CSV table of C-alpha atoms in Angstrom, one decimal:
chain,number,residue,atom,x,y,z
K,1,UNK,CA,85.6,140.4,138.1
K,2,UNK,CA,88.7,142.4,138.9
K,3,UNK,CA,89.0,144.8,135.5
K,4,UNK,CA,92.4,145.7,134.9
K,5,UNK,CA,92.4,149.3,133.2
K,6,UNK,CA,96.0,150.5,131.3
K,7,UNK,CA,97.3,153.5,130.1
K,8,UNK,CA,98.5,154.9,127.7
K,9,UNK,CA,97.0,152.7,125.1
K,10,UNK,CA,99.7,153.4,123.3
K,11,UNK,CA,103.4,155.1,124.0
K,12,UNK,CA,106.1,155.9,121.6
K,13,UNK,CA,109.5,156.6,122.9
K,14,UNK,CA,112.8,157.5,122.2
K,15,UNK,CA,115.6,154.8,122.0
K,16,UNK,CA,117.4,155.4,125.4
K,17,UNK,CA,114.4,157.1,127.1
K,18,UNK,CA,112.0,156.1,129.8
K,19,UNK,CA,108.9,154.3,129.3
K,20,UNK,CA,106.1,154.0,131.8
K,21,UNK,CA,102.7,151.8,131.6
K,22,UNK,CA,100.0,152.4,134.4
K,23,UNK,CA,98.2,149.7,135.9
K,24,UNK,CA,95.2,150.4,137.5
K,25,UNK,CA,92.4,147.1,139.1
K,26,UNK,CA,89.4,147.8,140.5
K,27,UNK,CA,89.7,146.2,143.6
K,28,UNK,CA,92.7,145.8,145.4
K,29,UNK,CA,95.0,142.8,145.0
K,30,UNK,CA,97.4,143.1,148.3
K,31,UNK,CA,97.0,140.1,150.1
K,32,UNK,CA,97.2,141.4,153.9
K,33,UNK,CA,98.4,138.1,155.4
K,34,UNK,CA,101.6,137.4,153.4
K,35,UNK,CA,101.7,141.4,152.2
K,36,UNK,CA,101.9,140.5,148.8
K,37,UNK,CA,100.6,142.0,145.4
K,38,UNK,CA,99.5,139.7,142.8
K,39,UNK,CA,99.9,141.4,139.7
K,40,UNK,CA,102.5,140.7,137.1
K,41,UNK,CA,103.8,142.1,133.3
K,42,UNK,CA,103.6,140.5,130.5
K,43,UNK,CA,105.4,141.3,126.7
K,44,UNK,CA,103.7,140.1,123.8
K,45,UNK,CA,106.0,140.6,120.5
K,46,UNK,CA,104.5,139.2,117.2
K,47,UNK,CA,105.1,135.3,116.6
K,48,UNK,CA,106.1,134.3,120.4
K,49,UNK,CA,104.6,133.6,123.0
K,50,UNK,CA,103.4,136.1,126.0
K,51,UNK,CA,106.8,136.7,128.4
K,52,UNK,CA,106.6,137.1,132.5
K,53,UNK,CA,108.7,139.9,132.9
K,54,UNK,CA,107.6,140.9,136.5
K,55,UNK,CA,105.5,138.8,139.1
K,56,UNK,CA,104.5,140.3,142.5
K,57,UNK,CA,104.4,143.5,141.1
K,58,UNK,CA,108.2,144.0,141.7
K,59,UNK,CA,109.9,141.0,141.4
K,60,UNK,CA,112.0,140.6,138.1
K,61,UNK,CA,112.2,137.3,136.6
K,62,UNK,CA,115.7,135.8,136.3
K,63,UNK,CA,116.9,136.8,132.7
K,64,UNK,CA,114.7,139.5,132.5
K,65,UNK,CA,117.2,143.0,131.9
K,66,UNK,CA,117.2,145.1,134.7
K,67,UNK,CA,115.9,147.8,132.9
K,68,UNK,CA,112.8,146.4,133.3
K,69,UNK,CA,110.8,147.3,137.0
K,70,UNK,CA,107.6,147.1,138.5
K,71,UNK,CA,106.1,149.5,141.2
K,72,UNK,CA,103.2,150.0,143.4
K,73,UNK,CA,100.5,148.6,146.1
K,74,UNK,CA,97.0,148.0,146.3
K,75,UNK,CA,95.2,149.2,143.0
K,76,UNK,CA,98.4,151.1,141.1
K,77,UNK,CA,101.0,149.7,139.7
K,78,UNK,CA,103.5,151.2,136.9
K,79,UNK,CA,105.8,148.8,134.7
K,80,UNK,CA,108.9,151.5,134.0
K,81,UNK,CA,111.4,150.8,130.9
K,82,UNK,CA,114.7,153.0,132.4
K,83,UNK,CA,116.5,153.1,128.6
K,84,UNK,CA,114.4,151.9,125.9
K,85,UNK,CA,115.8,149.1,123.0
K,86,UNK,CA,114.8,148.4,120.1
K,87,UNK,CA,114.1,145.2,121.6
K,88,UNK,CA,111.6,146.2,124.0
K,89,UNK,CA,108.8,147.4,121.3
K,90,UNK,CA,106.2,145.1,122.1
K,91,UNK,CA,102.5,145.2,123.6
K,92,UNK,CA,102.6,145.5,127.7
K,93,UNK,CA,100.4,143.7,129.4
K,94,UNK,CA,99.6,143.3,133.4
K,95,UNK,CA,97.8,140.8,134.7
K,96,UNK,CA,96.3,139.8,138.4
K,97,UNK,CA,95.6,136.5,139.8
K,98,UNK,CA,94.6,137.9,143.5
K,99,UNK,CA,91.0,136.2,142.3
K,100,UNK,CA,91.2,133.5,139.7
K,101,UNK,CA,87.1,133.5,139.3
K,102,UNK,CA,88.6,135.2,136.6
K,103,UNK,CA,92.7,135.8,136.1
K,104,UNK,CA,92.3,139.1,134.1
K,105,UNK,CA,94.7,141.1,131.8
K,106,UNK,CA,94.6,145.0,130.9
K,107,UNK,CA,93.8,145.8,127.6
K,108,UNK,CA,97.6,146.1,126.8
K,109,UNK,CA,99.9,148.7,125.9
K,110,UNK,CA,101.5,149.0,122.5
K,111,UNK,CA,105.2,150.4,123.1
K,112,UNK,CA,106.8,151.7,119.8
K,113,UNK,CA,110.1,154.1,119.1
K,114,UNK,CA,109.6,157.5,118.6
H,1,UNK,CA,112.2,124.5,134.4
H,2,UNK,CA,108.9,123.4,133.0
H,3,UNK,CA,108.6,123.3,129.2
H,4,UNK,CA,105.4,123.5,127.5
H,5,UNK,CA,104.4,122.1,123.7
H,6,UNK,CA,101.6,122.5,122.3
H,7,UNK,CA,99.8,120.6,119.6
H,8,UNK,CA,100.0,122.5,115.4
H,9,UNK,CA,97.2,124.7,114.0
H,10,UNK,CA,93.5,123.9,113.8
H,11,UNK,CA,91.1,124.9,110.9
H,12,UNK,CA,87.5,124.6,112.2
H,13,UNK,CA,83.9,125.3,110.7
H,14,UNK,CA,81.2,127.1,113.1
H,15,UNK,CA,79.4,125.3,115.3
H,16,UNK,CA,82.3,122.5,115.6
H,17,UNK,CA,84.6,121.7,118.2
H,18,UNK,CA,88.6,121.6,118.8
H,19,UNK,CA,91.0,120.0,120.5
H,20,UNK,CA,94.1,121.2,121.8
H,21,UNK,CA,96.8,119.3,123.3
H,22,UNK,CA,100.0,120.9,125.7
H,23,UNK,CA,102.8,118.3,126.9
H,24,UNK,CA,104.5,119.5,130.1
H,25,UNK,CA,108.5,118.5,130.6
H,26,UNK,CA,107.4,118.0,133.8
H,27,UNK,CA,105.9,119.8,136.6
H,28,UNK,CA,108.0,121.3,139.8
H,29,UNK,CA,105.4,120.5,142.4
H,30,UNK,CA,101.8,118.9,143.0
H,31,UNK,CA,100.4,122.9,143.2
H,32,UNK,CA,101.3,123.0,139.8
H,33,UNK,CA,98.6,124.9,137.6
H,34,UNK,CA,97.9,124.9,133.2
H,35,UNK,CA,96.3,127.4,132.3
H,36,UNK,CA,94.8,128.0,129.0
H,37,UNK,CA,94.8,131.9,127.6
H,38,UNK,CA,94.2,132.8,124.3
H,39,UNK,CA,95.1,135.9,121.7
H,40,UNK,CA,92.4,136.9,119.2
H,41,UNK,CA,93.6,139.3,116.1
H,42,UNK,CA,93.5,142.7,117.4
H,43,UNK,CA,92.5,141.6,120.9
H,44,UNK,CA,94.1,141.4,124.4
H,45,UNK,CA,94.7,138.3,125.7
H,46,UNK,CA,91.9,136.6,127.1
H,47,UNK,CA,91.8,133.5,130.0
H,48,UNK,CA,89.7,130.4,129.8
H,49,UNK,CA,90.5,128.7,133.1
H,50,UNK,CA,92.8,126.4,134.8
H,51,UNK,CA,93.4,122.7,135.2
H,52,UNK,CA,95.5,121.7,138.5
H,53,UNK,CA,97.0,118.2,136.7
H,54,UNK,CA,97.7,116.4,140.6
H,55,UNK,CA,94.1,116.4,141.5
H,56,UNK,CA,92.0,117.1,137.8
H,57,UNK,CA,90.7,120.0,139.3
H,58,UNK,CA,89.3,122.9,137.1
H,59,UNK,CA,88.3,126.5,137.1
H,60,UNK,CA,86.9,128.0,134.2
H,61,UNK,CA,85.9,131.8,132.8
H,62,UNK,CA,82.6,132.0,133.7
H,63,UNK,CA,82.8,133.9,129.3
H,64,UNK,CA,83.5,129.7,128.5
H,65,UNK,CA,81.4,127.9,131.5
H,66,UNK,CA,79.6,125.6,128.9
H,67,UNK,CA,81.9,125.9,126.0
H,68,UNK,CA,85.2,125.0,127.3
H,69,UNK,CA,86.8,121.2,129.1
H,70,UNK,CA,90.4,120.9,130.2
H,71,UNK,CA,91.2,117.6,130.8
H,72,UNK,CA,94.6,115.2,131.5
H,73,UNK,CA,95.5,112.5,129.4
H,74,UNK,CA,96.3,108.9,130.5
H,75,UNK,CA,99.9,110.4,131.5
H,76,UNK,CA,99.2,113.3,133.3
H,77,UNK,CA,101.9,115.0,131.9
H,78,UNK,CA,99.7,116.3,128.5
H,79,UNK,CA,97.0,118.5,129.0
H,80,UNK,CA,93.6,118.8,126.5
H,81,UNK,CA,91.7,122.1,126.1
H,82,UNK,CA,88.6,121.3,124.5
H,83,UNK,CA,86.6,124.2,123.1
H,84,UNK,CA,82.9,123.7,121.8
H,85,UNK,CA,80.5,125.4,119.8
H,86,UNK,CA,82.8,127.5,118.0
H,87,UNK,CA,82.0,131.2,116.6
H,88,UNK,CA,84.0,132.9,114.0
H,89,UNK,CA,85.2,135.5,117.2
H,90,UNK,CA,87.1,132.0,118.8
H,91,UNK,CA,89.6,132.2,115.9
H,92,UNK,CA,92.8,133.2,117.8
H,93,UNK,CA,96.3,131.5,119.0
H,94,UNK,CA,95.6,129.4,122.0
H,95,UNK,CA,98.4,129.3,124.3
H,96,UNK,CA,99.0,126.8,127.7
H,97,UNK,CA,101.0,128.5,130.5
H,98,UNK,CA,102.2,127.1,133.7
H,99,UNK,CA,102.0,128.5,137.1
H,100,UNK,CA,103.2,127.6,140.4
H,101,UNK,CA,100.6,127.8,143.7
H,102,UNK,CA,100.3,128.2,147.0
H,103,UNK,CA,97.7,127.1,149.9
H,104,UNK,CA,96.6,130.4,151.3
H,105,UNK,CA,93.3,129.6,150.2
H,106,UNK,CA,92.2,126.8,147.7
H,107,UNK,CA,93.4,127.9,144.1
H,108,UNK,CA,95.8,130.3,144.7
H,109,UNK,CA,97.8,130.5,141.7
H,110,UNK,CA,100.6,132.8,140.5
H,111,UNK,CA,102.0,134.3,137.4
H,112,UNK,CA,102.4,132.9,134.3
H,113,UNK,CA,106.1,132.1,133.9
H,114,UNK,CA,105.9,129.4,130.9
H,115,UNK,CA,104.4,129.0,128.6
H,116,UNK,CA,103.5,127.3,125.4
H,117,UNK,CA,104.3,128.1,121.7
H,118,UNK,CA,100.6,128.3,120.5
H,119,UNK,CA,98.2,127.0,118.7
H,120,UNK,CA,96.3,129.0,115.9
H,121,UNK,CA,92.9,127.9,115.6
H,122,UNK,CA,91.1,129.5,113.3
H,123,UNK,CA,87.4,129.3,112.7
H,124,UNK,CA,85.7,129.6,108.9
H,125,UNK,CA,83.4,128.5,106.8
């Protein structure tokens, strides 16, 4: 299995501030021949369900604000919040599908306000 | 856009088995994939396989090789996750999500980008 490992487990920041999630798998998931990362970030609030905020490690997902961005190559990846909301606490979540034998998740990041 | 709707909450007793159901709108290609992820209190969120609907095709967690059947119905268009055996720790909210795929290699998949608005099944005595 590909373990996905996250930090912080937890993050409180100011409303306005920059937020950043680490994403770290144990192999990598760059996919030489088309040069693509398969990773992507999920947000979990309570009640709905998980939302795809980035796929391809980088590539926002149409409605998504574009305070929102993905980074990175190979094994690191960093989800990065530019000016927190309110509306952004949620739990974090990143996710590859490089091998499906299985599609894992990180443990998840709880994002609150400071 | 694919929309996903899932069957209401499920109130099992150990050792029995549930059924969960997930209508797709439609899907936007024949590489179309449901996948079946679930949320436990407290817990991450955890995958239990695909089902390509096109072909009937399956891969499952090797955690629910066993345990778990995803199935289409007579349209293809619904989906059934069938979960056996149940344990107290497979009370959670069961969600379906659809991905597109690709044909780099046989079951490449991609993200997640809809999904379902789950299903609590919860597990008691």
């Amino acid at each position: 299995d590909i373990v996905m490992t996250q930090s912080p487990d937890s993050l409180a920041v100011s409303l306005g501030e920059r937020a950043s999630i680490n994403c770290k798998s144990s192999r990598s998931v760059l996919y030489n021949t088309n040069n693509k990362n398969y990773l992507a970030w999920y947000q979990l609030k309570p009640g709905q369900p998980p939302r795809l905020l980035i796929s391809w490690a980088s590539a926002r997902e149409s409605g998504v604000p574009d305070r929102f961005s993905g980074s990175g190559s190979g094994t690191d990846f960093t989800l990065t919040i530019s000016s927190l909301q309110a509306e952004d606490v949620a739990v974090y979540y990143c996710q590859q599908y490089y091998s499906t034998v299985p599609i894992t998740f990180g443990q998840g990041t709880r994002l609150e306000i400071k | 856009q694919v929309q996903l709707v899932q069957s209401g909450a499920e109130v099992k007793k150990p050792g029995a088995s549930v059924r969960v159901s997930c209508k797709a709108s439609a899907y936007t290609s024949t590489d179309y994939y449901i996948h079946w992820v679930r949320h436990a209190p407290g817990q991450g969120l955890e995958w239990l396989g695909w089902i390509k609907p096109n072909s009937g095709g399956t891969n499952y967690a090797l955690n629910f090789q066993g345990r778990v059947t995803m199935t289409t119905g007579t349209s293809i268009s619904t989906i059934y996750m069938e979960l056996s055996s149940l344990r107290f720790d497979d009370t959670a909210v069961y969600y379906c999500a659809g991905s597109g795929g690709g044909r780099l290699w046989s079951g490449e998949v991609y993200s997640l980008d809809v999904w379902g608005q789950g299903t609590t099944v919860t597990v008691a005595s």
